[in-house]
Amino acid sequence: MPRPSRESYGDQKPPYSYISLTAMAIWSSPERMLPLSEIYRFITDRFPYYRRNTQRWQNSLRHNLSFNDCFVKVPRRPDRPGKGAYWTLHPQAFDMFENGSLLRRRKRFKLLKGDKDNLNAELAALASFNRAFLARQASAPPPPPAIPSASLYTPPLGPQLSPEPAELPEAATITMLPRERPRRDFTIKSLLEPDSPRLSPSPPHPVLMPIPRLEASYVAAAQRYHAELLAAAHALRPCYLTPPPPLPVA
DNA sequence: ATCTGTTTATCGATGT
DNA sequence: ACATCGATAAACAGAT
């Protein structure tokens, strides 16, 4: 049988599901979140197979992003304009592939209705907060002092949605780690915080504002992330043996 | 226009 | 056998 060249699997379909591929892409990024276009790029860079029929598989990929609760769409920060949102992994979904197969998960990750509603409410609030921030910025070019940068991602929520303290102690120096939280906690704050690790030294975007530290539960969950995913993503250096086609249009 | 995102439906593969 | 899971198609809305 023809040996796959260097983990790229040549023109063969790689033995990963779209969910695995997407998780790899996301996880290989310094901040553990990527816009759609960069997920595409991660995949086409490493797997020549996906340089063709882009319409097909990209449609499937998008379907997976929307359909699966394991992927969470995080609104862009106002200081990072661009197209589309960022996609990240739900921390509770880190062990999705615990059975070791990157083709088929033991069980699909599904958020409980309540958790999903809470998350959606929080994300929606964040999105509208961002819109307001941009609107204000547009009308008043000098940076609005009314909005402290450190609380950028702590939009005010209705009391029923935000069990957080009304005044937010996590100012520029924030360490909101030690607060005891239920294990299923998953907030936009934790999502938007970059990770410490040593994977990639150069962040794709300049860091324009103080970034809070990681939440402890997030780190813990991250460290439990399936080893094969990490290993796979790590081993898969981009293969530029043949330069990617300039335009993947069919 | 094109890209991004959501949703529904179908179907083959795989797990129990 | 049946239930899930994953891939694909497709219609469609919204954003850029």
Coordinates of C-alpha atoms (C1' of nucleotides) in Angstrom, one line a residue:
Chain A
M1 CA 0.0 0.0 0.0
P2 CA 1.2 3.5 -0.8
R3 CA 2.8 5.0 2.3
P4 CA 1.4 8.3 3.4
S5 CA 4.1 10.9 3.2
R6 CA 5.0 12.6 6.4
E7 CA 1.7 12.6 8.3
S8 CA 0.1 14.5 5.5
Y9 CA -1.5 11.4 4.0
G10 CA -0.8 12.7 0.5
D11 CA -3.9 12.6 -1.5
Q12 CA -5.5 10.1 0.9
K13 CA -8.1 11.2 3.2
P14 CA -6.6 11.6 6.6
P15 CA -8.0 9.3 9.3
Y16 CA -9.6 12.2 11.2
S17 CA -13.2 13.3 11.5
Y18 CA -14.0 17.0 10.8
I19 CA -14.5 17.4 14.5
S20 CA -11.0 16.1 15.2
L21 CA -9.5 18.3 12.5
T22 CA -11.2 21.3 13.8
A23 CA -10.3 20.5 17.4
M24 CA -6.7 20.1 16.3
A25 CA -6.7 23.4 14.5
I26 CA -8.2 25.2 17.4
W27 CA -5.9 23.6 19.8
S28 CA -2.8 24.3 17.9
S29 CA -3.4 28.0 18.0
P30 CA -1.9 30.0 20.8
E31 CA -5.2 31.2 22.1
R32 CA -7.1 28.0 21.5
M33 CA -9.5 29.8 19.3
L34 CA -9.6 30.5 15.6
P35 CA -11.7 32.1 13.0
L36 CA -13.2 29.9 10.4
S37 CA -10.8 30.9 7.7
E38 CA -7.8 29.9 9.8
I39 CA -9.4 26.5 10.6
Y40 CA -9.6 26.0 6.9
R41 CA -6.0 27.1 6.5
F42 CA -4.7 24.7 9.2
I43 CA -6.3 21.8 7.4
T44 CA -5.3 22.7 3.8
D45 CA -1.8 23.4 5.0
R46 CA -1.3 20.0 6.4
F47 CA -3.5 17.8 4.4
P48 CA -3.2 18.0 0.7
Y49 CA -6.3 15.9 0.4
Y50 CA -8.3 18.9 1.5
R51 CA -6.9 21.2 -1.1
R52 CA -9.5 20.0 -3.5
N53 CA -13.3 19.9 -3.3
T54 CA -13.2 22.7 -0.9
Q55 CA -16.8 23.6 -1.3
R56 CA -17.8 20.2 -0.1
W57 CA -15.7 19.7 3.0
Q58 CA -15.9 23.3 4.1
N59 CA -19.7 23.1 4.1
S60 CA -19.4 20.0 6.2
L61 CA -17.0 21.7 8.5
R62 CA -19.3 24.6 9.0
H63 CA -22.1 22.3 9.7
N64 CA -20.1 20.7 12.4
L65 CA -19.2 23.9 14.0
S66 CA -22.7 25.0 14.3
F67 CA -24.3 21.7 15.0
N68 CA -22.0 20.4 17.7
D69 CA -22.1 21.9 21.2
C70 CA -18.4 21.1 21.6
F71 CA -17.6 24.1 19.4
V72 CA -18.3 27.5 20.8
K73 CA -18.6 30.7 18.8
V74 CA -16.9 33.6 20.5
P75 CA -17.6 37.1 19.3
R76 CA -14.5 39.0 18.1
R77 CA -13.0 41.5 20.4
P78 CA -13.6 45.0 19.3
D79 CA -9.9 45.6 18.9
R80 CA -9.6 42.7 16.4
P81 CA -11.8 43.5 13.5
G82 CA -12.3 40.9 10.9
K83 CA -14.7 38.6 9.4
G84 CA -16.6 36.0 11.4
A85 CA -16.3 35.0 15.0
Y86 CA -13.7 32.9 16.7
W87 CA -14.3 29.3 17.4
T88 CA -13.1 27.5 20.4
L89 CA -13.7 24.2 22.2
H90 CA -16.0 23.8 25.1
P91 CA -13.9 22.8 28.1
Q92 CA -16.3 20.1 29.0
A93 CA -15.7 18.6 25.6
F94 CA -12.0 18.1 26.1
D95 CA -12.4 14.5 26.6
M96 CA -14.6 13.9 23.6
F97 CA -12.1 11.5 22.2
E98 CA -11.4 9.6 25.3
N99 CA -11.9 6.3 23.6
G100 CA -8.8 7.1 21.5
S101 CA -10.5 7.2 18.1
L102 CA -10.3 10.4 16.2
L103 CA -12.8 9.1 13.8
R104 CA -15.8 8.4 15.9
R105 CA -16.4 9.6 19.4
R106 CA -17.8 7.4 22.0
K107 CA -20.6 9.8 22.6
R108 CA -21.5 13.1 21.0
F109 CA -21.0 16.0 23.3
K110 CA -24.2 17.6 24.2
L111 CA -24.8 20.5 26.5
L112 CA -27.6 20.4 28.9
K113 CA -30.4 22.8 27.9
G114 CA -29.9 25.0 30.9
D115 CA -26.2 25.2 30.4
K116 CA -26.6 25.9 26.7
D117 CA -29.1 28.7 27.4
N118 CA -26.8 30.3 29.9
L119 CA -23.9 30.1 27.6
N120 CA -25.9 31.6 24.7
A121 CA -27.1 34.4 26.9
E122 CA -23.7 35.2 27.9
L123 CA -22.3 35.1 24.4
A124 CA -25.2 37.2 23.1
A125 CA -24.6 39.7 25.8
L126 CA -20.9 39.8 24.9
A127 CA -21.7 40.4 21.2
S128 CA -24.1 43.2 21.9
F129 CA -21.6 44.7 24.3
N130 CA -19.0 44.6 21.5
R131 CA -21.4 46.3 19.2
A132 CA -22.0 49.0 21.7
F133 CA -18.4 49.4 22.2
L134 CA -17.7 49.8 18.5
A135 CA -20.6 52.2 18.0
R136 CA -19.3 54.4 20.8
Q137 CA -15.8 54.3 19.4
A138 CA -17.1 55.3 16.0
S139 CA -18.8 58.3 17.3
A140 CA -16.0 59.4 19.6
P141 CA -12.6 58.6 18.2
P142 CA -10.7 59.2 21.4
P143 CA -10.9 56.0 23.5
P144 CA -13.9 56.2 25.8
P145 CA -12.7 56.3 29.3
A146 CA -16.1 55.2 30.4
I147 CA -15.2 51.6 29.7
P148 CA -12.3 50.2 31.7
S149 CA -10.4 47.9 29.4
A150 CA -10.0 45.2 31.9
S151 CA -13.7 44.7 32.2
L152 CA -14.2 44.6 28.5
Y153 CA -15.4 41.1 28.6
T154 CA -17.5 41.4 31.5
P155 CA -20.6 42.9 30.0
P156 CA -23.3 43.7 32.4
L157 CA -25.9 41.0 32.5
G158 CA -29.3 40.6 33.9
P159 CA -29.1 39.4 37.5
Q160 CA -30.6 36.1 36.6
L161 CA -27.8 35.5 34.1
S162 CA -24.9 36.7 36.1
P163 CA -24.2 35.2 39.5
E164 CA -21.1 37.3 39.4
P165 CA -20.6 40.0 41.9
A166 CA -22.0 43.3 40.7
E167 CA -18.7 45.2 41.0
L168 CA -16.0 43.4 39.4
P169 CA -12.8 43.0 41.3
E170 CA -10.9 41.7 38.3
A171 CA -9.4 44.9 37.2
A172 CA -6.1 45.1 35.4
T173 CA -4.5 42.9 37.9
I174 CA -7.2 40.3 38.0
T175 CA -6.7 36.9 39.2
M176 CA -10.1 35.4 39.3
L177 CA -8.8 31.9 39.7
P178 CA -9.4 30.8 43.2
R179 CA -13.1 31.6 43.5
E180 CA -14.7 28.3 44.0
R181 CA -16.8 27.5 41.1
P182 CA -18.9 24.5 40.0
R183 CA -17.1 22.2 37.7
R184 CA -19.4 23.0 34.8
D185 CA -18.5 26.6 34.9
F186 CA -17.8 28.0 31.5
T187 CA -17.8 31.7 31.0
I188 CA -16.8 33.9 28.2
K189 CA -14.1 35.3 30.3
S190 CA -12.4 31.9 30.5
L191 CA -12.9 31.5 26.8
L192 CA -11.4 34.8 25.9
E193 CA -8.3 34.4 27.9
P194 CA -5.2 33.2 26.1
D195 CA -3.4 30.3 27.3
S196 CA 0.0 30.3 28.9
P197 CA 1.6 27.2 27.2
R198 CA 4.7 26.9 25.3
L199 CA 3.2 25.9 22.0
S200 CA 3.5 28.9 19.9
P201 CA 5.6 31.9 20.8
S202 CA 4.2 34.4 18.5
P203 CA 0.6 35.4 18.9
P204 CA -1.2 36.2 15.6
H205 CA -2.5 39.5 16.9
P206 CA -0.9 42.1 19.1
V207 CA -2.2 42.1 22.6
L208 CA -3.7 45.4 23.0
M209 CA -5.1 45.2 26.4
P210 CA -4.4 43.5 29.7
I211 CA -5.5 39.9 29.5
P212 CA -6.7 38.1 32.6
R213 CA -5.1 34.9 33.6
L214 CA -6.6 31.6 32.9
E215 CA -9.2 30.3 35.1
A216 CA -8.0 27.3 37.1
S217 CA -10.8 25.0 36.0
Y218 CA -10.0 25.8 32.4
V219 CA -6.4 25.0 32.8
A220 CA -7.2 21.8 34.6
A221 CA -9.6 20.8 31.8
A222 CA -7.1 21.7 29.2
Q223 CA -4.5 19.5 30.7
R224 CA -6.8 16.6 30.5
Y225 CA -7.3 17.1 26.8
H226 CA -6.8 14.1 24.8
A227 CA -3.1 13.3 24.3
E228 CA -3.5 12.1 20.8
L229 CA -5.1 15.3 19.7
L230 CA -2.1 17.2 21.0
A231 CA 0.4 14.8 19.6
A232 CA -1.3 14.8 16.3
A233 CA -1.5 18.5 16.0
H234 CA 2.1 18.8 17.1
A235 CA 3.4 16.2 14.7
L236 CA 1.6 17.8 11.8
R237 CA 4.0 20.5 10.8
P238 CA 2.6 22.2 7.7
C239 CA 3.7 20.4 4.6
Y240 CA 4.6 22.8 1.9
L241 CA 6.0 20.1 -0.3
T242 CA 3.7 21.5 -2.9
P243 CA 2.6 25.0 -2.3
P244 CA -1.1 25.2 -1.7
P245 CA -3.1 26.2 -4.7
P246 CA -3.6 30.0 -4.9
L247 CA -7.3 29.7 -5.0
P248 CA -9.3 26.7 -3.9
V249 CA -12.2 27.7 -6.1
A250 CA -13.7 24.7 -7.7
Chain B
dA1 C1' -20.9 38.7 -4.5
dT2 C1' -18.8 36.1 -1.3
dC3 C1' -18.2 34.5 3.3
dT4 C1' -20.0 33.0 7.5
dG5 C1' -23.3 30.6 10.2
dT6 C1' -27.8 27.8 11.1
dT7 C1' -30.7 24.3 10.1
dT8 C1' -33.0 20.2 8.1
dA9 C1' -32.6 16.0 5.8
dT10 C1' -30.6 11.8 4.0
dC11 C1' -27.5 8.0 4.2
dG12 C1' -23.7 4.9 5.2
dA13 C1' -20.8 3.4 9.0
dT14 C1' -20.2 1.9 13.4
dG15 C1' -21.2 0.7 18.2
dT16 C1' -24.1 -1.9 21.6
Chain C
dA1 C1' -31.9 -4.8 15.2
dC2 C1' -31.5 -0.5 16.7
dA3 C1' -29.4 3.8 18.1
dT4 C1' -25.8 7.1 17.3
dC5 C1' -22.3 9.2 14.8
dG6 C1' -20.3 11.4 10.9
dA7 C1' -20.3 13.1 6.0
dT8 C1' -22.7 15.4 2.6
dA9 C1' -26.2 18.2 0.4
dA10 C1' -29.0 22.0 0.4
dA11 C1' -31.8 26.0 1.6
dC12 C1' -31.4 30.1 3.6
dA13 C1' -30.3 34.4 6.5
dG14 C1' -27.0 37.8 7.9
dA15 C1' -22.7 40.1 7.6
dT16 C1' -19.0 42.3 5.1

